[in-house]
C-alpha positions as a printed Julia matrix, in Angstrom:
381×3 Matrix{Float64}:
 121.5   129.63   87.75
 122.3   131.78   84.73
 125.82  132.67   83.6
 127.09  135.29   81.16
 130.5   134.43   79.72
 132.23  137.23   77.83
 135.22  137.0    75.51
 137.01  139.11   72.9
 137.6   137.79   69.39
 141.37  137.7    69.07
 142.0   134.21   67.78
 140.33  131.37   69.67
 142.27  131.71   72.93
 139.49  133.62   74.68
 136.41  132.25   72.94
 137.32  128.57   73.41
 137.31  128.62   77.25
 134.23  130.86   77.25
 132.33  128.44   75.02
 133.61  125.45   77.0
 132.27  126.9    80.25
 128.94  127.75   78.64
 128.57  124.2    77.31
 129.51  122.69   80.66
 127.04  124.88   82.52
 124.23  123.9    80.16
 125.2   120.22   80.54
 124.83  120.68   84.31
 121.22  121.81   83.84
 121.85  125.55   84.14
 121.54  128.43   81.67
 124.46  130.22   80.02
 125.54  132.21   76.99
 128.99  132.93   75.59
 129.31  136.13   73.6
 131.88  138.64   72.4
 131.63  141.7    74.66
 131.78  144.0    71.63
 128.83  142.18   70.07
 126.94  142.93   73.27
 127.93  146.58   72.94
 127.11  146.52   69.21
 130.55  147.88   68.36
 131.54  145.96   65.18
 134.3   148.38   64.16
 136.14  147.98   67.47
 135.72  144.21   67.3
 137.09  144.14   63.75
 140.06  146.35   64.66
 141.03  144.15   67.61
 140.89  141.03   65.46
 142.9   142.69   62.68
 145.51  143.86   65.19
 145.79  140.36   66.66
 146.34  138.81   63.22
 149.05  141.35   62.43
 150.83  140.63   65.7
 150.57  136.87   65.12
 152.43  137.23   61.84
 155.16  139.28   63.54
 155.8   137.66   66.97
 158.97  139.65   67.69
 157.13  142.93   67.25
 154.19  141.54   69.24
 156.38  140.86   72.27
 157.73  144.41   72.2
 154.41  146.08   71.44
 152.3   144.22   73.97
 154.89  144.63   76.72
 154.79  148.4    76.15
 151.01  148.73   76.34
 150.39  146.21   79.13
 150.25  148.82   81.89
 147.83  150.19   84.44
 147.95  153.47   82.51
 146.53  151.64   79.48
 143.75  150.27   81.66
 142.91  153.78   82.84
 142.74  155.01   79.24
 140.38  152.16   78.31
 138.08  153.0    81.23
 138.06  156.68   80.33
 137.6   155.87   76.65
 134.38  153.93   77.16
 132.93  156.95   78.98
 133.23  158.79   75.67
 130.99  156.17   74.05
 127.79  156.25   76.13
 125.78  154.27   73.55
 128.07  151.29   74.02
 127.52  151.44   77.77
 123.76  151.75   77.34
 123.62  148.72   75.04
 125.67  146.64   77.44
 123.48  147.55   80.42
 120.33  146.84   78.42
 121.67  143.39   77.46
 122.61  142.52   81.03
 119.26  143.66   82.41
 117.39  141.69   79.77
 119.42  138.48   80.21
 119.58  138.92   84.0
 122.6   136.71   84.75
 123.59  135.62   88.24
 127.24  136.33   87.4
 129.5   137.58   84.63
 132.83  135.91   83.81
 135.27  137.39   81.32
 137.97  135.33   79.61
 139.75  138.49   78.4
 141.49  141.06   80.59
 139.12  143.79   79.3
 136.62  142.48   81.84
 138.46  144.68   84.38
 139.02  148.08   82.7
 135.99  147.94   80.37
 133.13  145.88   81.82
 133.67  146.12   85.58
 133.43  149.95   85.75
 130.1   149.85   83.88
 128.7   147.28   86.31
 129.85  149.31   89.32
 128.66  152.64   87.91
 125.17  151.28   87.29
 125.05  149.51   90.68
 124.22  146.13   89.18
 124.28  143.68   92.05
 126.06  140.64   90.63
 129.59  139.26   90.89
 132.1   139.87   88.1
 134.82  137.28   87.64
 137.94  137.12   85.5
 139.7   134.1    84.06
 143.38  133.97   83.05
 143.39  132.15   79.69
 147.16  132.35   79.29
 147.56  129.85   82.16
 150.74  131.26   83.65
 150.1   134.98   83.18
 147.45  137.67   83.55
 147.91  141.11   81.97
 148.93  144.02   84.17
 146.21  146.05   82.44
 143.63  143.6    83.76
 144.59  143.76   87.43
 141.85  145.17   89.63
 140.94  144.86   93.29
 137.31  145.33   92.23
 137.06  141.92   90.57
 135.13  139.54   92.79
 137.32  136.64   91.71
 140.19  135.9    89.33
 140.46  132.26   88.32
 143.85  130.83   87.33
 144.76  127.26   86.42
 148.37  127.15   87.61
 150.38  128.03   90.7
 152.73  130.05   88.48
 149.74  132.12   87.33
 148.4   132.39   90.89
 151.69  133.74   92.2
 151.84  136.23   89.34
 148.36  137.49   90.27
 149.53  137.99   93.84
 152.46  140.0    92.42
 149.95  142.19   90.57
 148.21  143.03   93.84
 145.25  140.66   93.76
 144.35  139.53   97.27
 144.23  135.99   98.56
 140.43  136.23   98.71
 140.29  137.18   95.03
 142.57  134.54   93.55
 141.31  130.97   93.08
 143.01  128.03   91.45
 140.65  126.31   89.03
 140.66  123.42   86.56
 141.52  124.17   82.96
 138.23  124.42   80.98
 138.55  121.72   78.34
 136.44  121.8    75.21
 133.51  119.39   75.39
 135.02  117.2    72.66
 138.21  116.79   74.72
 136.55  116.47   78.13
 134.13  113.76   76.93
 136.85  111.92   75.0
 138.01  108.49   76.12
 141.71  108.56   75.15
 142.94  106.02   72.65
 146.39  104.49   72.8
 148.84  105.86   70.24
 148.81  102.68   68.16
 145.01  102.49   68.14
 144.67  106.17   67.23
 147.2   105.87   64.4
 145.39  102.86   62.98
 142.07  104.71   63.11
 143.56  107.75   61.35
 145.42  105.73   58.74
 148.87  106.63   60.04
 151.95  104.47   60.25
 152.74  103.1    63.7
 155.98  104.98   64.29
 157.26  108.02   66.17
 154.83  110.8    65.28
 155.5   114.53   65.37
 152.46  116.81   65.15
 152.85  120.41   64.1
 149.83  122.54   65.04
 149.44  125.54   62.73
 146.78  127.16   64.91
 143.61  128.9    63.8
 145.27  131.13   61.2
 147.18  128.33   59.49
 150.44  130.28   59.38
 153.57  128.17   59.06
 156.67  127.31   57.07
 158.66  124.25   56.01
 161.95  125.06   57.76
 161.57  122.33   60.4
 160.49  119.77   57.8
 163.59  120.59   55.77
 165.79  120.17   58.84
 164.17  116.82   59.67
 164.64  115.63   56.1
 168.39  115.55   56.8
 168.0   113.48   60.0
 168.24  109.72   60.15
 165.6   108.35   62.51
 162.17  106.83   61.93
 159.27  109.29   62.2
 156.26  110.77   60.46
 155.47  114.48   60.38
 151.81  115.48   60.7
 150.81  119.09   60.02
 147.35  119.86   61.43
 145.36  122.97   60.59
 143.89  124.67   57.54
 146.92  126.18   55.83
 147.01  129.79   54.75
 147.54  130.33   51.04
 151.26  131.07   51.48
 151.75  128.09   53.83
 150.0   125.75   51.39
 152.3   126.85   48.57
 155.36  126.23   50.74
 154.29  122.66   51.52
 153.39  121.92   47.9
 156.89  123.01   46.89
 158.39  120.95   49.72
 156.56  117.8    48.56
 158.03  118.2    45.08
 161.54  118.62   46.5
 161.25  115.81   49.08
 158.78  113.26   47.64
 159.81  110.51   50.07
 159.48  112.66   53.22
 156.87  111.13   55.6
 154.54  114.14   55.53
 150.84  113.94   56.44
 148.63  117.03   55.99
 145.03  116.37   57.09
 144.22  120.1    57.1
 141.55  121.37   59.47
 140.31  118.58   61.73
 137.34  118.3    64.04
 138.8   115.33   65.94
 141.95  116.98   67.32
 141.8   114.7    70.36
 142.44  111.66   68.16
 145.36  113.32   66.39
 146.81  114.23   69.78
 146.47  110.63   70.91
 148.28  109.49   67.78
 151.29  111.77   68.22
 154.28  111.43   70.53
 155.04  115.15   70.7
 153.43  118.39   69.52
 155.19  121.46   68.2
 153.91  124.91   67.31
 153.21  128.4    68.56
 152.32  128.96   72.2
 148.53  128.81   72.07
 147.33  128.1    75.6
 144.47  125.83   74.53
 146.65  123.67   72.26
 149.34  123.49   74.92
 146.99  122.49   77.73
 145.09  119.95   75.64
 148.44  118.33   74.84
 149.4   118.23   78.52
 145.99  116.81   79.42
 146.69  113.88   77.09
 150.29  113.66   78.37
 151.93  114.88   75.16
 155.0   117.14   75.51
 155.09  120.42   73.65
 157.79  122.41   71.86
 156.93  126.11   71.65
 158.46  127.62   68.52
 157.38  131.24   68.64
 156.48  132.6    72.05
 154.11  135.55   72.24
 154.24  138.06   75.09
 151.42  136.55   77.23
 153.12  133.13   77.12
 156.56  134.22   78.34
 155.99  132.83   81.83
 155.57  129.39   80.32
 159.34  129.09   80.59
 158.98  129.3    84.4
 156.56  126.37   84.31
 158.8   124.31   82.03
 161.73  125.01   84.36
 159.74  123.57   87.26
 158.15  120.71   85.32
 160.16  119.3    82.44
 157.31  118.54   80.05
 158.17  120.89   77.23
 160.69  123.14   75.56
 160.81  126.69   74.26
 163.09  126.84   71.26
 163.18  129.23   68.3
 166.1   127.56   66.48
 164.87  125.09   63.87
 168.02  122.97   64.14
 167.7   122.77   67.93
 164.03  121.84   67.53
 165.15  118.98   65.3
 167.73  117.98   67.94
 165.01  117.84   70.6
 162.72  115.78   68.38
 165.45  113.31   67.48
 166.51  112.98   71.12
 162.93  112.42   72.25
 162.43  109.81   69.54
 165.6   107.86   70.29
 166.34  108.39   73.99
 164.15  106.08   76.07
 165.34  107.56   79.38
 164.33  111.05   78.28
 160.87  109.86   77.32
 160.41  108.01   80.61
 161.47  111.15   82.5
 158.96  113.34   80.63
 156.2   110.76   81.11
 156.93  110.7    84.85
 156.78  114.51   85.0
 153.45  114.43   83.16
 151.93  112.16   85.79
 152.84  114.61   88.55
 151.81  117.93   87.03
 150.04  120.26   89.53
 147.22  120.92   87.07
 143.55  120.03   87.1
 141.31  119.74   84.05
 137.57  119.87   83.58
 134.99  122.45   82.53
 132.18  120.96   84.6
 134.34  120.98   87.71
 135.24  124.62   87.02
 131.57  125.55   86.55
 130.67  123.92   89.87
 133.34  126.08   91.49
 131.89  129.22   89.87
 128.37  128.3    90.99
 129.6   127.74   94.56
 131.34  131.12   94.6
 128.21  132.8    93.22
 126.02  131.2    95.89
 128.45  132.42   98.57
 128.34  135.9    97.02
 124.52  135.92   97.15
 124.48  134.65  100.73
 126.96  137.32  101.77
 124.86  140.0   100.1
 121.72  138.83  101.87
 123.6   138.81  105.2
 124.66  142.41  104.62
 128.37  141.65  103.96
């Protein structure tokens, strides 16, 4: 079987699951590609504008929440569909690519699969199923809702119920495992002590701050923790932006004894996760779910619009916090480090999370759905 996984380059939140599913499908002896839909359409200017817009929003999360909430509408979806009709060359290139690659299915990890790709497939009468995947775990954009999608895959019951609210039918919505990166899925977890020893860390309470793909951060939390009196080490993972690097260099000069570790960009994130007791950072779905997979609680510091329903999940399952106040973040960290009952409670919640993980398992589910689609087509359904 041959799969075409489409994403949009706006950070790594859409590409990472797309690539993970491609890798898993190939590992299962099938064929697959993962590609930006605007590369398929040969539309570099649109691709660049989307990425630039995403980076701007990431630097201004308050404005992002307002802006995205205003444009996440069915009217926006209609404008996107009408807009692509004004660019026939893009449509022609996409159709030519699909006909040449000849996939058995298309799965999009970005909501544009509905207003942009699906109408092209339907208009050209290409006989193959088109699936969507909700990468934000607990949310799917209103602009991506469509009764024409053959399937929408979601990894949480919170996300499933939201899709029902949007008007997706029970036949469309399927719970699925979270598609872990190959490096995480194939990883045999180390104990915290073993991981710390391997990474050259002290064996003490370890806080990991994840800067994300853009490396944007500040030292406000580190400064707040410098005034606290409990044993810990503070690990900042991610290639720092120029401004962030300057802030931490200044901080080191001001607080030379602060237990700060800055490994920069790492390719063994799974080991750093194993070494930490708790992770803190912005609400990237992949970072959050990888932490939960390894039973590490998460503090979300700046919540973007697509992640707002995470608070519903944390209300049901007490495995994380959403907190913008630096001083309250420090309170949570100190309490988690020193309160054994709190840690036992969170660990118990982790063991009972209604989440499944595994890219290969997800791919098997997609293949099964595609076989059923083909059988239904041959039976005239």
